[in-house]
């Protein structure tokens, strides 16, 4: 079944439109993936910052306690050192609540934060508060408790748990970054495919040109009008039908394959 010019133009434009539509959907989906990954990475960065702050606030508490116990060892205990301890304790509670809120959708991190909170409470109850109470009572056992390494053991466990929380968030960020790179590649390939399809539709198959004269027809015995129609069919059958149509439009109805103009033929 041979198709006329109108049908072939319709098929060509239809192929271009279909390719552009599919590519457009792929690009839209890729952009959505990239945007979501960027938003989640920003969220993850907040969790990492807060987890780091939790560790820092525990260090502030530890330093305040050590300063207080050291002042007691050389004379009268200096309560001013406990300001750092109390401030760190309050800041830790605030950061912990914020981090729990940020990771509300992640059961694993919620469990890790509960474990972190338990370790912090254990250090505060069994080491810090006990050492402070003994020192205020004038007992040297408060300093001995810190020197025994009981506080260090608790703090090391706490730091390890904070590091675990950060490592999980960093792995999520790596996964999302890989997804962004994949989405970007998909969008890029979709754009290239659209361009190639459009160019292909405008120039035919890119491998053949209209013949210049109709096959099996002697131009010396065929009137010009019929030669033109035969050349037109030759252009179309060789895959240059869209180029033929566009050139005809550009030349005000006089085809590039007409006897007066031989741009293509």
PDB file of C-alpha atoms in Angstrom:
ATOM      1  CA  UNK A   1       0.000   0.000   0.000  1.00  0.00           C
ATOM      2  CA  UNK A   2       1.485   3.316  -1.122  1.00  0.00           C
ATOM      3  CA  UNK A   3       0.904   6.383   1.024  1.00  0.00           C
ATOM      4  CA  UNK A   4       0.310   9.819  -0.380  1.00  0.00           C
ATOM      5  CA  UNK A   5       2.222  12.915   0.683  1.00  0.00           C
ATOM      6  CA  UNK A   6      -0.336  13.935   3.281  1.00  0.00           C
ATOM      7  CA  UNK A   7      -0.269  10.533   4.954  1.00  0.00           C
ATOM      8  CA  UNK A   8       3.509  10.422   5.011  1.00  0.00           C
ATOM      9  CA  UNK A   9       3.709  13.916   6.454  1.00  0.00           C
ATOM     10  CA  UNK A  10       1.214  12.882   9.108  1.00  0.00           C
ATOM     11  CA  UNK A  11       3.235   9.816  10.009  1.00  0.00           C
ATOM     12  CA  UNK A  12       6.438  11.817  10.180  1.00  0.00           C
ATOM     13  CA  UNK A  13       5.003  14.542  12.381  1.00  0.00           C
ATOM     14  CA  UNK A  14       3.259  11.907  14.498  1.00  0.00           C
ATOM     15  CA  UNK A  15       6.539  10.117  15.124  1.00  0.00           C
ATOM     16  CA  UNK A  16       8.190  13.393  16.115  1.00  0.00           C
ATOM     17  CA  UNK A  17       5.331  14.336  18.435  1.00  0.00           C
ATOM     18  CA  UNK A  18       5.295  10.864  20.041  1.00  0.00           C
ATOM     19  CA  UNK A  19       9.046  10.981  20.642  1.00  0.00           C
ATOM     20  CA  UNK A  20       8.865  14.474  22.109  1.00  0.00           C
ATOM     21  CA  UNK A  21       5.939  13.446  24.346  1.00  0.00           C
ATOM     22  CA  UNK A  22       7.754  10.392  25.710  1.00  0.00           C
ATOM     23  CA  UNK A  23      10.954  12.372  26.145  1.00  0.00           C
ATOM     24  CA  UNK A  24       9.025  15.131  27.892  1.00  0.00           C
ATOM     25  CA  UNK A  25       7.591  12.668  30.388  1.00  0.00           C
ATOM     26  CA  UNK A  26      11.055  11.193  31.023  1.00  0.00           C
ATOM     27  CA  UNK A  27      12.506  14.662  31.543  1.00  0.00           C
ATOM     28  CA  UNK A  28       9.674  15.642  33.900  1.00  0.00           C
ATOM     29  CA  UNK A  29      10.084  12.448  35.912  1.00  0.00           C
ATOM     30  CA  UNK A  30      13.857  12.935  36.087  1.00  0.00           C
ATOM     31  CA  UNK A  31      13.536  16.545  37.220  1.00  0.00           C
ATOM     32  CA  UNK A  32      11.060  15.480  39.920  1.00  0.00           C
ATOM     33  CA  UNK A  33      13.508  12.824  41.112  1.00  0.00           C
ATOM     34  CA  UNK A  34      16.340  15.356  41.243  1.00  0.00           C
ATOM     35  CA  UNK A  35      14.230  17.880  43.160  1.00  0.00           C
ATOM     36  CA  UNK A  36      13.082  15.297  45.705  1.00  0.00           C
ATOM     37  CA  UNK A  37      16.629  14.023  46.184  1.00  0.00           C
ATOM     38  CA  UNK A  38      17.900  17.564  46.730  1.00  0.00           C
ATOM     39  CA  UNK A  39      15.209  18.237  49.317  1.00  0.00           C
ATOM     40  CA  UNK A  40      15.938  14.996  51.159  1.00  0.00           C
ATOM     41  CA  UNK A  41      19.682  15.648  51.058  1.00  0.00           C
ATOM     42  CA  UNK A  42      19.093  19.054  52.654  1.00  0.00           C
ATOM     43  CA  UNK A  43      16.991  17.299  55.302  1.00  0.00           C
ATOM     44  CA  UNK A  44      19.738  14.719  55.845  1.00  0.00           C
ATOM     45  CA  UNK A  45      22.335  17.458  56.235  1.00  0.00           C
ATOM     46  CA  UNK A  46      20.226  18.882  59.085  1.00  0.00           C
ATOM     47  CA  UNK A  47      20.119  15.505  60.812  1.00  0.00           C
ATOM     48  CA  UNK A  48      23.898  15.127  60.485  1.00  0.00           C
ATOM     49  CA  UNK A  49      24.473  18.620  61.904  1.00  0.00           C
ATOM     50  CA  UNK A  50      22.168  17.928  64.835  1.00  0.00           C
ATOM     51  CA  UNK A  51      23.782  14.578  65.575  1.00  0.00           C
ATOM     52  CA  UNK A  52      27.167  16.288  65.601  1.00  0.00           C
ATOM     53  CA  UNK A  53      25.790  18.930  67.965  1.00  0.00           C
ATOM     54  CA  UNK A  54      24.578  16.211  70.333  1.00  0.00           C
ATOM     55  CA  UNK A  55      28.115  14.931  70.668  1.00  0.00           C
ATOM     56  CA  UNK A  56      29.429  18.474  71.128  1.00  0.00           C
ATOM     57  CA  UNK A  57      26.939  19.260  73.897  1.00  0.00           C
ATOM     58  CA  UNK A  58      27.924  16.104  75.763  1.00  0.00           C
ATOM     59  CA  UNK A  59      31.563  17.222  75.541  1.00  0.00           C
ATOM     60  CA  UNK A  60      30.536  20.585  77.012  1.00  0.00           C
ATOM     61  CA  UNK A  61      28.898  18.802  79.929  1.00  0.00           C
ATOM     62  CA  UNK A  62      31.959  16.631  80.449  1.00  0.00           C
ATOM     63  CA  UNK A  63      34.315  19.622  80.376  1.00  0.00           C
ATOM     64  CA  UNK A  64      32.172  21.519  82.891  1.00  0.00           C
ATOM     65  CA  UNK A  65      32.167  18.544  85.239  1.00  0.00           C
ATOM     66  CA  UNK A  66      35.926  18.063  84.978  1.00  0.00           C
ATOM     67  CA  UNK A  67      36.542  21.756  85.648  1.00  0.00           C
ATOM     68  CA  UNK A  68      34.402  21.602  88.749  1.00  0.00           C
ATOM     69  CA  UNK A  69      36.100  18.467  90.076  1.00  0.00           C
ATOM     70  CA  UNK A  70      39.556  19.902  89.326  1.00  0.00           C
ATOM     71  CA  UNK A  71      38.749  23.090  91.228  1.00  0.00           C
ATOM     72  CA  UNK A  72      37.657  20.958  94.185  1.00  0.00           C
ATOM     73  CA  UNK A  73      40.946  19.058  94.076  1.00  0.00           C
ATOM     74  CA  UNK A  74      43.019  22.239  94.521  1.00  0.00           C
ATOM     75  CA  UNK A  75      40.756  24.052  96.929  1.00  0.00           C
ATOM     76  CA  UNK A  76      37.146  25.197  97.132  1.00  0.00           C
ATOM     77  CA  UNK A  77      34.896  23.817  94.353  1.00  0.00           C
ATOM     78  CA  UNK A  78      34.082  26.497  91.782  1.00  0.00           C
ATOM     79  CA  UNK A  79      30.374  26.308  90.965  1.00  0.00           C
ATOM     80  CA  UNK A  80      30.971  28.490  87.905  1.00  0.00           C
ATOM     81  CA  UNK A  81      32.284  25.452  86.036  1.00  0.00           C
ATOM     82  CA  UNK A  82      28.910  23.818  86.378  1.00  0.00           C
ATOM     83  CA  UNK A  83      27.335  26.548  84.215  1.00  0.00           C
ATOM     84  CA  UNK A  84      28.889  24.890  81.183  1.00  0.00           C
ATOM     85  CA  UNK A  85      27.607  21.532  82.407  1.00  0.00           C
ATOM     86  CA  UNK A  86      24.043  22.804  82.860  1.00  0.00           C
ATOM     87  CA  UNK A  87      24.019  24.716  79.571  1.00  0.00           C
ATOM     88  CA  UNK A  88      25.264  21.645  77.722  1.00  0.00           C
ATOM     89  CA  UNK A  89      22.593  19.526  79.367  1.00  0.00           C
ATOM     90  CA  UNK A  90      19.799  21.859  78.253  1.00  0.00           C
ATOM     91  CA  UNK A  91      21.187  22.221  74.728  1.00  0.00           C
ATOM     92  CA  UNK A  92      21.527  18.450  74.418  1.00  0.00           C
ATOM     93  CA  UNK A  93      17.845  17.965  75.301  1.00  0.00           C
ATOM     94  CA  UNK A  94      16.797  20.559  72.689  1.00  0.00           C
ATOM     95  CA  UNK A  95      18.985  19.074  69.949  1.00  0.00           C
ATOM     96  CA  UNK A  96      17.785  15.568  70.762  1.00  0.00           C
ATOM     97  CA  UNK A  97      14.128  16.609  70.453  1.00  0.00           C
ATOM     98  CA  UNK A  98      14.846  18.320  67.129  1.00  0.00           C
ATOM     99  CA  UNK A  99      16.718  15.318  65.759  1.00  0.00           C
ATOM    100  CA  UNK A 100      13.881  12.994  66.765  1.00  0.00           C
ATOM    101  CA  UNK A 101      11.477  15.253  64.916  1.00  0.00           C
ATOM    102  CA  UNK A 102      13.641  15.243  61.772  1.00  0.00           C
ATOM    103  CA  UNK A 103      13.917  11.443  61.759  1.00  0.00           C
ATOM    104  CA  UNK A 104      10.311  10.687  62.673  1.00  0.00           C
ATOM    105  CA  UNK A 105       9.950   8.742  59.396  1.00  0.00           C
ATOM    106  CA  UNK A 106      12.976   6.524  60.103  1.00  0.00           C
ATOM    107  CA  UNK A 107      12.390   3.802  62.744  1.00  0.00           C
ATOM    108  CA  UNK A 108      16.064   2.804  62.769  1.00  0.00           C
ATOM    109  CA  UNK A 109      17.200   6.306  63.622  1.00  0.00           C
ATOM    110  CA  UNK A 110      14.461   6.694  66.214  1.00  0.00           C
ATOM    111  CA  UNK A 111      15.794   3.587  67.959  1.00  0.00           C
ATOM    112  CA  UNK A 112      19.366   4.893  67.732  1.00  0.00           C
ATOM    113  CA  UNK A 113      18.312   8.198  69.264  1.00  0.00           C
ATOM    114  CA  UNK A 114      16.548   6.398  72.096  1.00  0.00           C
ATOM    115  CA  UNK A 115      19.748   4.454  72.765  1.00  0.00           C
ATOM    116  CA  UNK A 116      21.753   7.688  72.635  1.00  0.00           C
ATOM    117  CA  UNK A 117      19.396   9.327  75.107  1.00  0.00           C
ATOM    118  CA  UNK A 118      19.670   6.336  77.439  1.00  0.00           C
ATOM    119  CA  UNK A 119      23.475   6.521  77.363  1.00  0.00           C
ATOM    120  CA  UNK A 120      23.395  10.271  78.081  1.00  0.00           C
ATOM    121  CA  UNK A 121      21.015   9.772  80.998  1.00  0.00           C
ATOM    122  CA  UNK A 122      23.183   6.960  82.334  1.00  0.00           C
ATOM    123  CA  UNK A 123      26.308   9.156  82.268  1.00  0.00           C
ATOM    124  CA  UNK A 124      24.454  12.075  83.826  1.00  0.00           C
ATOM    125  CA  UNK A 125      22.852   9.971  86.586  1.00  0.00           C
ATOM    126  CA  UNK A 126      25.630   7.533  87.459  1.00  0.00           C
ATOM    127  CA  UNK A 127      28.681   9.741  86.859  1.00  0.00           C
ATOM    128  CA  UNK A 128      28.052  13.486  86.623  1.00  0.00           C
ATOM    129  CA  UNK A 129      25.271  14.023  89.171  1.00  0.00           C
ATOM    130  CA  UNK A 130      26.778  11.547  91.594  1.00  0.00           C
ATOM    131  CA  UNK A 131      30.250  13.128  91.350  1.00  0.00           C
ATOM    132  CA  UNK A 132      28.785  16.620  91.856  1.00  0.00           C
ATOM    133  CA  UNK A 133      26.758  15.512  94.884  1.00  0.00           C
ATOM    134  CA  UNK A 134      29.758  13.805  96.527  1.00  0.00           C
ATOM    135  CA  UNK A 135      31.998  16.812  95.888  1.00  0.00           C
ATOM    136  CA  UNK A 136      29.482  19.254  97.351  1.00  0.00           C
ATOM    137  CA  UNK A 137      29.328  17.036 100.412  1.00  0.00           C
ATOM    138  CA  UNK A 138      33.090  17.358 100.746  1.00  0.00           C
ATOM    139  CA  UNK A 139      33.831  13.755  99.825  1.00  0.00           C
ATOM    140  CA  UNK A 140      36.850  12.975  97.604  1.00  0.00           C
ATOM    141  CA  UNK A 141      34.920  10.061  96.118  1.00  0.00           C
ATOM    142  CA  UNK A 142      33.474  12.406  93.532  1.00  0.00           C
ATOM    143  CA  UNK A 143      36.913  13.010  92.023  1.00  0.00           C
ATOM    144  CA  UNK A 144      37.774   9.321  92.399  1.00  0.00           C
ATOM    145  CA  UNK A 145      34.667   8.397  90.393  1.00  0.00           C
ATOM    146  CA  UNK A 146      35.861  10.472  87.440  1.00  0.00           C
ATOM    147  CA  UNK A 147      39.432   9.231  87.725  1.00  0.00           C
ATOM    148  CA  UNK A 148      38.236   5.610  87.708  1.00  0.00           C
ATOM    149  CA  UNK A 149      37.261   5.935  84.042  1.00  0.00           C
ATOM    150  CA  UNK A 150      33.562   5.316  84.598  1.00  0.00           C
ATOM    151  CA  UNK A 151      32.719   8.562  82.790  1.00  0.00           C
ATOM    152  CA  UNK A 152      35.009   7.821  79.851  1.00  0.00           C
ATOM    153  CA  UNK A 153      33.385   4.472  79.216  1.00  0.00           C
ATOM    154  CA  UNK A 154      29.934   6.023  79.060  1.00  0.00           C
ATOM    155  CA  UNK A 155      31.096   8.893  76.844  1.00  0.00           C
ATOM    156  CA  UNK A 156      32.849   6.526  74.435  1.00  0.00           C
ATOM    157  CA  UNK A 157      29.646   4.520  74.019  1.00  0.00           C
ATOM    158  CA  UNK A 158      27.687   7.720  73.463  1.00  0.00           C
ATOM    159  CA  UNK A 159      30.118   8.994  70.810  1.00  0.00           C
ATOM    160  CA  UNK A 160      29.988   5.634  69.006  1.00  0.00           C
ATOM    161  CA  UNK A 161      26.192   5.807  68.862  1.00  0.00           C
ATOM    162  CA  UNK A 162      26.285   9.388  67.534  1.00  0.00           C
ATOM    163  CA  UNK A 163      28.778   8.280  64.869  1.00  0.00           C
ATOM    164  CA  UNK A 164      26.439   5.424  63.887  1.00  0.00           C
ATOM    165  CA  UNK A 165      23.551   7.868  63.434  1.00  0.00           C
ATOM    166  CA  UNK A 166      25.688  10.102  61.224  1.00  0.00           C
ATOM    167  CA  UNK A 167      26.954   7.145  59.155  1.00  0.00           C
ATOM    168  CA  UNK A 168      23.390   6.042  58.358  1.00  0.00           C
ATOM    169  CA  UNK A 169      22.447   9.532  57.194  1.00  0.00           C
ATOM    170  CA  UNK A 170      25.599   9.808  55.067  1.00  0.00           C
ATOM    171  CA  UNK A 171      24.799   6.496  53.352  1.00  0.00           C
ATOM    172  CA  UNK A 172      21.305   7.785  52.535  1.00  0.00           C
ATOM    173  CA  UNK A 173      22.838  10.909  51.049  1.00  0.00           C
ATOM    174  CA  UNK A 174      25.145   8.816  48.861  1.00  0.00           C
ATOM    175  CA  UNK A 175      22.163   6.796  47.571  1.00  0.00           C
ATOM    176  CA  UNK A 176      20.186   9.930  46.752  1.00  0.00           C
ATOM    177  CA  UNK A 177      23.161  11.542  45.032  1.00  0.00           C
ATOM    178  CA  UNK A 178      23.483   8.440  42.834  1.00  0.00           C
ATOM    179  CA  UNK A 179      19.755   8.672  42.042  1.00  0.00           C
ATOM    180  CA  UNK A 180      20.197  12.331  41.057  1.00  0.00           C
ATOM    181  CA  UNK A 181      23.060  11.468  38.723  1.00  0.00           C
ATOM    182  CA  UNK A 182      21.006   8.691  37.128  1.00  0.00           C
ATOM    183  CA  UNK A 183      18.010  11.011  36.688  1.00  0.00           C
ATOM    184  CA  UNK A 184      20.195  13.683  35.134  1.00  0.00           C
ATOM    185  CA  UNK A 185      21.602  11.137  32.686  1.00  0.00           C
ATOM    186  CA  UNK A 186      18.082  10.001  31.772  1.00  0.00           C
ATOM    187  CA  UNK A 187      16.951  13.581  31.161  1.00  0.00           C
ATOM    188  CA  UNK A 188      20.030  14.310  29.046  1.00  0.00           C
ATOM    189  CA  UNK A 189      19.499  11.206  26.908  1.00  0.00           C
ATOM    190  CA  UNK A 190      15.811  12.091  26.465  1.00  0.00           C
ATOM    191  CA  UNK A 191      16.737  15.556  25.183  1.00  0.00           C
ATOM    192  CA  UNK A 192      19.267  14.097  22.747  1.00  0.00           C
ATOM    193  CA  UNK A 193      16.731  11.522  21.535  1.00  0.00           C
ATOM    194  CA  UNK A 194      14.162  14.276  20.930  1.00  0.00           C
ATOM    195  CA  UNK A 195      16.643  16.360  18.960  1.00  0.00           C
ATOM    196  CA  UNK A 196      17.676  13.381  16.842  1.00  0.00           C
ATOM    197  CA  UNK A 197      14.068  12.450  16.147  1.00  0.00           C
ATOM    198  CA  UNK A 198      13.182  16.002  15.121  1.00  0.00           C
ATOM    199  CA  UNK A 199      16.212  16.296  12.861  1.00  0.00           C
ATOM    200  CA  UNK A 200      15.470  12.881  11.390  1.00  0.00           C
ATOM    201  CA  UNK A 201      11.881  13.875  10.737  1.00  0.00           C
ATOM    202  CA  UNK A 202      12.960  17.063   9.002  1.00  0.00           C
ATOM    203  CA  UNK A 203      15.548  15.407   6.780  1.00  0.00           C
ATOM    204  CA  UNK A 204      14.161  11.960   6.140  1.00  0.00           C
ATOM    205  CA  UNK A 205      16.366   8.973   6.782  1.00  0.00           C
ATOM    206  CA  UNK A 206      19.513  10.984   6.052  1.00  0.00           C
ATOM    207  CA  UNK A 207      20.941   8.351   3.711  1.00  0.00           C
ATOM    208  CA  UNK A 208      19.175   8.938   0.388  1.00  0.00           C
ATOM    209  CA  UNK A 209      18.197  11.864  -1.732  1.00  0.00           C
ATOM    210  CA  UNK A 210      15.614  12.260  -4.425  1.00  0.00           C
ATOM    211  CA  UNK A 211      16.944  10.895  -7.666  1.00  0.00           C
ATOM    212  CA  UNK A 212      16.848  13.978  -9.861  1.00  0.00           C
ATOM    213  CA  UNK A 213      14.819  12.211 -12.483  1.00  0.00           C
ATOM    214  CA  UNK A 214      12.059   9.617 -12.282  1.00  0.00           C
ATOM    215  CA  UNK A 215      13.098   5.980 -12.493  1.00  0.00           C
ATOM    216  CA  UNK A 216      12.398   4.172 -15.750  1.00  0.00           C
ATOM    217  CA  UNK A 217      11.045   7.344 -17.340  1.00  0.00           C
ATOM    218  CA  UNK A 218      12.615   9.114 -20.289  1.00  0.00           C
ATOM    219  CA  UNK A 219      12.532  12.822 -19.494  1.00  0.00           C
ATOM    220  CA  UNK A 220      12.785  13.672 -23.193  1.00  0.00           C
ATOM    221  CA  UNK A 221       9.345  12.295 -23.931  1.00  0.00           C
ATOM    222  CA  UNK A 222       7.570  13.276 -20.677  1.00  0.00           C
ATOM    223  CA  UNK A 223       6.003  16.742 -20.329  1.00  0.00           C
ATOM    224  CA  UNK A 224       7.512  19.008 -17.590  1.00  0.00           C
ATOM    225  CA  UNK A 225       4.442  18.750 -15.328  1.00  0.00           C
ATOM    226  CA  UNK A 226       4.575  14.965 -15.352  1.00  0.00           C
ATOM    227  CA  UNK A 227       8.345  14.982 -14.862  1.00  0.00           C
ATOM    228  CA  UNK A 228       7.822  17.159 -11.797  1.00  0.00           C
ATOM    229  CA  UNK A 229       5.189  14.779 -10.370  1.00  0.00           C
ATOM    230  CA  UNK A 230       7.446  11.809 -10.968  1.00  0.00           C
ATOM    231  CA  UNK A 231      10.378  13.569  -9.322  1.00  0.00           C
ATOM    232  CA  UNK A 232       8.164  14.440  -6.379  1.00  0.00           C
ATOM    233  CA  UNK A 233       7.231  10.788  -5.958  1.00  0.00           C
ATOM    234  CA  UNK A 234      10.895   9.848  -6.171  1.00  0.00           C
ATOM    235  CA  UNK A 235      11.781  12.341  -3.446  1.00  0.00           C
ATOM    236  CA  UNK A 236       9.004  11.017  -1.232  1.00  0.00           C
ATOM    237  CA  UNK A 237       9.769   7.337  -1.808  1.00  0.00           C
ATOM    238  CA  UNK A 238      13.437   7.875  -0.942  1.00  0.00           C
ATOM    239  CA  UNK A 239      12.626   9.251   2.500  1.00  0.00           C
ATOM    240  CA  UNK A 240      12.974  12.981   1.750  1.00  0.00           C
ATOM    241  CA  UNK A 241       9.232  13.716   1.673  1.00  0.00           C
ATOM    242  CA  UNK A 242       9.353  16.170   4.581  1.00  0.00           C
ATOM    243  CA  UNK A 243      12.331  18.024   3.139  1.00  0.00           C
ATOM    244  CA  UNK A 244      10.462  18.168  -0.170  1.00  0.00           C
ATOM    245  CA  UNK A 245       7.358  19.594   1.523  1.00  0.00           C
ATOM    246  CA  UNK A 246       9.294  22.176   3.509  1.00  0.00           C
ATOM    247  CA  UNK A 247      11.289  23.293   0.513  1.00  0.00           C
ATOM    248  CA  UNK A 248       8.054  23.672  -1.429  1.00  0.00           C
ATOM    249  CA  UNK A 249       6.608  25.876   1.298  1.00  0.00           C
ATOM    250  CA  UNK A 250       9.769  27.989   1.504  1.00  0.00           C
ATOM    251  CA  UNK A 251       9.824  28.518  -2.265  1.00  0.00           C
ATOM    252  CA  UNK A 252       6.220  29.707  -2.415  1.00  0.00           C
ATOM    253  CA  UNK A 253       4.814  26.529  -3.879  1.00  0.00           C
ATOM    254  CA  UNK A 254       7.639  25.899  -6.385  1.00  0.00           C
ATOM    255  CA  UNK A 255       9.261  22.680  -5.255  1.00  0.00           C
ATOM    256  CA  UNK A 256      12.993  22.216  -4.920  1.00  0.00           C
ATOM    257  CA  UNK A 257      12.482  19.194  -7.171  1.00  0.00           C
ATOM    258  CA  UNK A 258      10.719  21.226  -9.864  1.00  0.00           C
ATOM    259  CA  UNK A 259      12.283  21.564 -13.332  1.00  0.00           C
ATOM    260  CA  UNK A 260      13.204  25.197 -12.506  1.00  0.00           C
ATOM    261  CA  UNK A 261      15.028  24.461  -9.252  1.00  0.00           C
ATOM    262  CA  UNK A 262      17.338  21.542  -8.435  1.00  0.00           C
ATOM    263  CA  UNK A 263      18.387  22.165  -4.864  1.00  0.00           C
ATOM    264  CA  UNK A 264      17.590  18.603  -3.804  1.00  0.00           C
ATOM    265  CA  UNK A 265      17.188  16.783  -7.118  1.00  0.00           C
TER     266      UNK A 265
END
